[in-house]
Amino acid sequence: MHRFISRSNARTEQLTSELHSAQEQLAQAYQRQGAAAERERIAREIHDTLAQGFASIIVLAEAARSANGADADKCDQQLLSIVRTARENFAEARVLVGSAPQSGVAPGSVATTLRRTLDRFVQDTGLTVTAELADVDCDQTTRIALLRCTQESLANVRKHAAATTVGVVLARHPHGIELEITDDGRGFVPDEAQGYGLVGMRKRLAELDGDFTVTSSLGDGTRVLATIPTSSQD
Ligand SMILES: Nc1ncnc2c1ncn2[C@@H]1O[C@H](COP(=O)(O)OP(=O)(O)OP(=O)(O)O)[C@@H](O)[C@H]1O
Ligand SMILES: [Mg+2]
């Protein structure tokens, strides 16, 4: 009897120790998963804010340099845009390192925020933009997602499309908010596309239970459609 009890105690101890070790491994796995998710989020933020800002600064600075002072007003405007973009990058960098409390995205309605972004885009690129921006209400996360999708889509138009006209429509639908960005550029084959931008937009929207669709074909322009359901808003 005594031997049976001591064997049973030893077995209990072994099971308890195995349980603790399994719990520890699980906790470490959760921690790793959390760190990987956070790393991915920060990478996406860097791509959508700092990297885009630097790309824009390079393009503007090179354009100002190659004009060689030929058009003083234009050069002045380019320098102004460089300073603004650098300031925005600085603000976003402070957010990313945690020394500023929240996103550097200025307050205001989504339509106002997008309008500001589009005005800058027109100023920097000289492309024609037609915009229909409804005054939709949404929370800050949705607002930032809509802004980042617009910024990345415009960056793609600037970098890849060789377009002349861009259309942006922000509308409320019975099931949520829809953002459509079209261009009349060279188009591409979405299945063959490589990069972080499109993947990042898709993931950002998936986190809000939204949808992301890219429709494009060679020579036929591009249409990006982002939908965010009403349930994930205020
Ligand atoms: N509007 C567009 N017009 C033409 N091609 C486009 C357009 N948008 C995307 N592409 C193509 O799809 C590819 C993937 O785009 P994505 O934004 O994911 O990456 P990227 O812009 O090349 O780099 P990054 O990771 O810096 O965004 C591009 O390299 C380009 O070939
Ligand atoms: Mg891109």
Short mmCIF file of C-alpha atoms and ligand atoms in Angstrom, two decimals:
data_model
loop_
_atom_site.label_atom_id
_atom_site.label_comp_id
_atom_site.label_asym_id
_atom_site.label_seq_id
_atom_site.Cartn_x
_atom_site.Cartn_y
_atom_site.Cartn_z
CA MET A 1 0.00 0.00 0.00
CA HIS A 2 2.80 2.35 1.05
CA ARG A 3 4.67 1.56 -2.18
CA PHE A 4 1.53 2.22 -4.21
CA ILE A 5 1.08 5.68 -2.59
CA SER A 6 4.69 6.70 -3.14
CA ARG A 7 4.55 5.53 -6.78
CA SER A 8 1.36 7.48 -7.25
CA ASN A 9 2.98 10.61 -5.67
CA ALA A 10 5.95 10.31 -7.99
CA ARG A 11 3.60 10.04 -10.98
CA THR A 12 1.65 13.12 -9.80
CA GLU A 13 4.91 15.06 -9.45
CA GLN A 14 6.02 14.03 -12.91
CA LEU A 15 2.65 15.03 -14.42
CA THR A 16 2.73 18.37 -12.58
CA SER A 17 6.22 19.07 -13.86
CA GLU A 18 5.20 18.12 -17.43
CA LEU A 19 2.16 20.39 -17.10
CA HIS A 20 4.33 23.31 -15.94
CA SER A 21 6.76 22.79 -18.77
CA ALA A 22 3.89 22.63 -21.31
CA GLN A 23 2.43 25.83 -19.84
CA GLU A 24 5.79 27.53 -20.10
CA GLN A 25 6.24 26.44 -23.72
CA LEU A 26 2.75 27.69 -24.53
CA ALA A 27 3.46 31.05 -22.87
CA GLN A 28 6.71 31.35 -24.86
CA ALA A 29 4.87 30.46 -28.08
CA TYR A 30 2.24 33.16 -27.35
CA GLN A 31 5.02 35.61 -26.64
CA ARG A 32 6.79 34.75 -29.91
CA GLN A 33 3.51 35.02 -31.81
CA GLY A 34 2.78 38.40 -30.18
CA ALA A 35 6.31 39.64 -30.99
CA ALA A 36 5.98 38.47 -34.62
CA ALA A 37 2.59 40.19 -34.98
CA GLU A 38 3.97 43.40 -33.46
CA ARG A 39 7.02 43.22 -35.72
CA GLU A 40 4.75 42.84 -38.75
CA ARG A 41 2.63 45.80 -37.62
CA ILE A 42 5.69 48.03 -37.18
CA ALA A 43 7.12 46.92 -40.55
CA ARG A 44 3.82 47.84 -42.19
CA GLU A 45 3.72 51.22 -40.46
CA ILE A 46 7.33 51.95 -41.53
CA HIS A 47 6.50 50.96 -45.11
CA ASP A 48 3.33 53.07 -45.21
CA THR A 49 4.72 56.17 -43.49
CA LEU A 50 8.51 56.61 -43.27
CA ALA A 51 9.53 54.70 -46.42
CA GLN A 52 6.86 56.42 -48.51
CA GLY A 53 7.86 59.80 -47.11
CA PHE A 54 11.54 59.24 -47.92
CA ALA A 55 10.67 58.04 -51.44
CA SER A 56 8.67 61.22 -51.96
CA ILE A 57 11.48 63.41 -50.60
CA ILE A 58 13.98 61.78 -52.99
CA VAL A 59 11.73 62.29 -56.04
CA LEU A 60 11.06 65.94 -55.11
CA ALA A 61 14.71 66.72 -54.34
CA GLU A 62 15.89 65.12 -57.60
CA ALA A 63 13.28 67.06 -59.60
CA ALA A 64 14.30 70.34 -57.93
CA ARG A 65 17.97 69.58 -58.58
CA SER A 66 17.55 68.64 -62.24
CA ALA A 67 15.48 71.81 -62.93
CA ASN A 68 18.63 73.70 -61.90
CA GLY A 69 16.78 76.80 -60.72
CA ALA A 70 14.90 77.20 -64.03
CA ASP A 71 11.53 77.70 -62.31
CA ALA A 72 11.98 79.40 -58.94
CA ASP A 73 8.29 79.09 -57.91
CA LYS A 74 8.19 75.39 -58.66
CA CYS A 75 11.46 74.82 -56.83
CA ASP A 76 10.07 76.70 -53.84
CA GLN A 77 6.97 74.50 -53.86
CA GLN A 78 9.09 71.34 -54.07
CA LEU A 79 11.22 72.48 -51.14
CA LEU A 80 8.08 73.23 -49.14
CA SER A 81 6.77 69.75 -49.86
CA ILE A 82 10.12 68.24 -48.83
CA VAL A 83 10.04 70.10 -45.51
CA ARG A 84 6.42 69.08 -44.85
CA THR A 85 7.08 65.45 -45.67
CA ALA A 86 10.20 65.41 -43.50
CA ARG A 87 8.20 66.91 -40.60
CA GLU A 88 5.49 64.26 -41.06
CA ASN A 89 8.14 61.54 -41.12
CA PHE A 90 9.62 62.95 -37.94
CA ALA A 91 6.19 62.88 -36.26
CA GLU A 92 5.56 59.29 -37.42
CA ALA A 93 9.02 58.22 -36.25
CA ARG A 94 8.22 59.59 -32.78
CA VAL A 95 4.98 57.61 -32.77
CA LEU A 96 6.79 54.44 -33.84
CA VAL A 97 9.41 54.67 -31.12
CA GLY A 98 6.68 55.39 -28.59
CA SER A 99 7.71 58.93 -27.71
CA ALA A 100 4.46 60.38 -29.06
CA PRO A 101 1.15 59.10 -27.71
CA GLN A 102 -0.78 58.39 -30.90
CA SER A 103 -0.73 58.39 -34.66
CA GLY A 104 0.53 61.54 -36.31
CA VAL A 105 -2.58 61.49 -38.51
CA ALA A 106 -4.16 64.92 -38.08
CA PRO A 107 -7.69 65.02 -36.67
CA GLY A 108 -10.67 65.80 -38.92
CA SER A 109 -13.15 63.91 -41.07
CA VAL A 110 -11.87 61.17 -43.41
CA ALA A 111 -12.96 63.23 -46.38
CA THR A 112 -10.90 66.22 -45.15
CA THR A 113 -7.85 64.03 -44.49
CA LEU A 114 -8.07 62.37 -47.93
CA ARG A 115 -8.66 65.73 -49.63
CA ARG A 116 -5.44 67.06 -48.05
CA THR A 117 -3.52 63.97 -49.25
CA LEU A 118 -4.92 64.30 -52.77
CA ASP A 119 -4.07 68.02 -52.93
CA ARG A 120 -0.48 67.22 -52.00
CA PHE A 121 -0.38 64.43 -54.60
CA VAL A 122 -1.63 66.80 -57.33
CA GLN A 123 0.90 69.42 -56.26
CA ASP A 124 3.80 66.95 -56.24
CA THR A 125 2.97 65.00 -59.41
CA GLY A 126 0.96 67.34 -61.63
CA LEU A 127 -1.49 64.47 -62.37
CA THR A 128 -5.21 65.08 -62.69
CA VAL A 129 -7.27 63.75 -59.80
CA THR A 130 -11.05 63.58 -59.73
CA ALA A 131 -12.46 62.93 -56.28
CA GLU A 132 -15.90 62.25 -54.84
CA LEU A 133 -15.46 62.10 -51.11
CA ALA A 134 -18.59 61.59 -49.01
CA ASP A 135 -18.51 62.82 -45.43
CA VAL A 136 -18.52 59.41 -43.72
CA ASP A 137 -18.25 58.92 -39.97
CA CYS A 138 -15.81 56.32 -38.69
CA ASP A 139 -13.44 55.52 -35.86
CA GLN A 140 -9.73 56.41 -35.84
CA THR A 141 -8.52 52.91 -36.83
CA THR A 142 -10.79 52.90 -39.88
CA ARG A 143 -9.74 56.47 -40.72
CA ILE A 144 -6.06 55.51 -40.60
CA ALA A 145 -6.68 52.36 -42.71
CA LEU A 146 -8.49 54.43 -45.37
CA LEU A 147 -5.72 57.02 -45.36
CA ARG A 148 -2.92 54.42 -45.60
CA CYS A 149 -4.69 52.63 -48.50
CA THR A 150 -5.06 55.93 -50.31
CA GLN A 151 -1.42 56.87 -49.70
CA GLU A 152 -0.09 53.49 -50.85
CA SER A 153 -2.35 53.41 -53.91
CA LEU A 154 -1.26 56.92 -54.87
CA ALA A 155 2.39 55.97 -54.27
CA ASN A 156 1.89 53.00 -56.60
CA VAL A 157 0.33 55.22 -59.26
CA ARG A 158 3.27 57.57 -58.98
CA LYS A 159 5.89 54.82 -59.08
CA HIS A 160 4.45 52.30 -61.50
CA ALA A 161 1.41 53.44 -63.47
CA ALA A 162 2.56 56.22 -65.83
CA ALA A 163 -1.04 57.42 -65.59
CA THR A 164 -2.50 60.80 -66.44
CA THR A 165 -5.69 60.66 -64.40
CA VAL A 166 -6.57 59.22 -61.01
CA GLY A 167 -10.09 58.81 -59.62
CA VAL A 168 -10.87 58.52 -55.92
CA VAL A 169 -14.31 57.73 -54.53
CA LEU A 170 -15.14 57.45 -50.85
CA ALA A 171 -18.71 56.38 -50.22
CA ARG A 172 -20.94 54.96 -47.51
CA HIS A 173 -22.81 51.82 -48.43
CA PRO A 174 -25.49 49.92 -46.50
CA HIS A 175 -22.82 47.48 -45.29
CA GLY A 176 -19.95 49.86 -44.68
CA ILE A 177 -17.50 52.26 -46.25
CA GLU A 178 -16.03 51.83 -49.71
CA LEU A 179 -12.87 53.45 -51.05
CA GLU A 180 -12.09 53.14 -54.74
CA ILE A 181 -8.91 54.36 -56.42
CA THR A 182 -8.57 54.04 -60.18
CA ASP A 183 -5.92 55.10 -62.63
CA ASP A 184 -5.66 55.11 -66.40
CA GLY A 185 -2.06 53.91 -66.44
CA ARG A 186 -0.23 50.91 -67.84
CA GLY A 187 -1.83 48.34 -65.55
CA PHE A 188 -0.24 45.07 -64.38
CA VAL A 189 -0.98 41.44 -63.68
CA PRO A 190 -1.98 41.28 -59.98
CA ASP A 191 -1.10 37.58 -59.63
CA GLU A 192 2.49 38.34 -60.62
CA ALA A 193 2.89 41.43 -58.42
CA GLN A 194 5.60 41.46 -55.78
CA GLY A 195 6.06 43.97 -52.96
CA TYR A 196 4.83 44.94 -49.51
CA GLY A 197 2.33 47.61 -50.45
CA LEU A 198 -0.55 45.54 -51.83
CA VAL A 199 -0.03 42.76 -49.27
CA GLY A 200 0.06 45.34 -46.45
CA MET A 201 -3.21 46.95 -47.57
CA ARG A 202 -4.87 43.54 -47.77
CA LYS A 203 -3.74 42.64 -44.25
CA ARG A 204 -4.69 46.03 -42.82
CA LEU A 205 -8.22 45.63 -44.16
CA ALA A 206 -8.48 41.98 -43.11
CA GLU A 207 -7.76 43.09 -39.51
CA LEU A 208 -10.89 45.26 -39.76
CA ASP A 209 -12.89 42.42 -41.37
CA GLY A 210 -12.74 44.39 -44.59
CA ASP A 211 -12.08 43.42 -48.18
CA PHE A 212 -9.42 44.44 -50.61
CA THR A 213 -9.59 43.89 -54.36
CA VAL A 214 -7.16 44.89 -57.08
CA THR A 215 -8.38 44.74 -60.65
CA SER A 216 -5.85 45.40 -63.36
CA SER A 217 -4.54 44.15 -66.66
CA LEU A 218 -1.75 45.29 -68.93
CA GLY A 219 -2.60 48.49 -70.76
CA ASP A 220 -5.92 48.80 -68.99
CA GLY A 221 -5.29 50.86 -65.83
CA THR A 222 -5.80 49.75 -62.25
CA ARG A 223 -8.68 49.73 -59.78
CA VAL A 224 -8.16 49.28 -56.07
CA LEU A 225 -11.27 48.73 -53.99
CA ALA A 226 -11.22 48.70 -50.19
CA THR A 227 -14.34 47.92 -48.19
CA ILE A 228 -14.67 48.20 -44.44
CA PRO A 229 -17.86 46.88 -42.81
CA THR A 230 -20.00 49.14 -40.65
CA SER A 231 -19.77 46.73 -37.74
CA SER A 232 -16.09 47.64 -37.19
CA GLN A 233 -16.92 51.31 -36.80
CA ASP A 234 -18.35 53.54 -34.03
N1 LIG B 1 -1.33 51.41 -60.03
C1 LIG B 1 -0.43 50.55 -60.53
N2 LIG B 1 -0.11 50.59 -61.83
C2 LIG B 1 0.79 49.71 -62.38
N3 LIG B 1 1.39 48.75 -61.66
C3 LIG B 1 1.11 48.67 -60.34
C4 LIG B 1 0.20 49.55 -59.70
N4 LIG B 1 0.10 49.21 -58.40
C5 LIG B 1 0.93 48.17 -58.23
N5 LIG B 1 1.54 47.84 -59.39
C6 LIG B 1 2.46 46.69 -59.60
O1 LIG B 1 2.31 45.79 -58.51
C7 LIG B 1 3.57 45.60 -57.87
C8 LIG B 1 3.37 45.40 -56.38
O2 LIG B 1 2.95 46.62 -55.75
P1 LIG B 1 3.35 46.83 -54.23
O3 LIG B 1 2.75 48.13 -53.82
O4 LIG B 1 2.94 45.63 -53.48
O5 LIG B 1 4.92 46.87 -54.24
P2 LIG B 1 5.90 48.02 -54.75
O6 LIG B 1 5.13 49.30 -54.94
O7 LIG B 1 6.66 47.51 -55.93
O8 LIG B 1 6.91 48.18 -53.55
P3 LIG B 1 6.52 48.60 -52.07
O9 LIG B 1 6.73 47.35 -51.28
O10 LIG B 1 7.47 49.69 -51.73
O11 LIG B 1 5.10 49.08 -52.04
C9 LIG B 1 4.41 46.79 -58.27
O12 LIG B 1 5.77 46.51 -58.24
C10 LIG B 1 3.91 47.08 -59.67
O13 LIG B 1 4.55 46.24 -60.60
MG MG B 2 3.79 50.01 -53.44
#
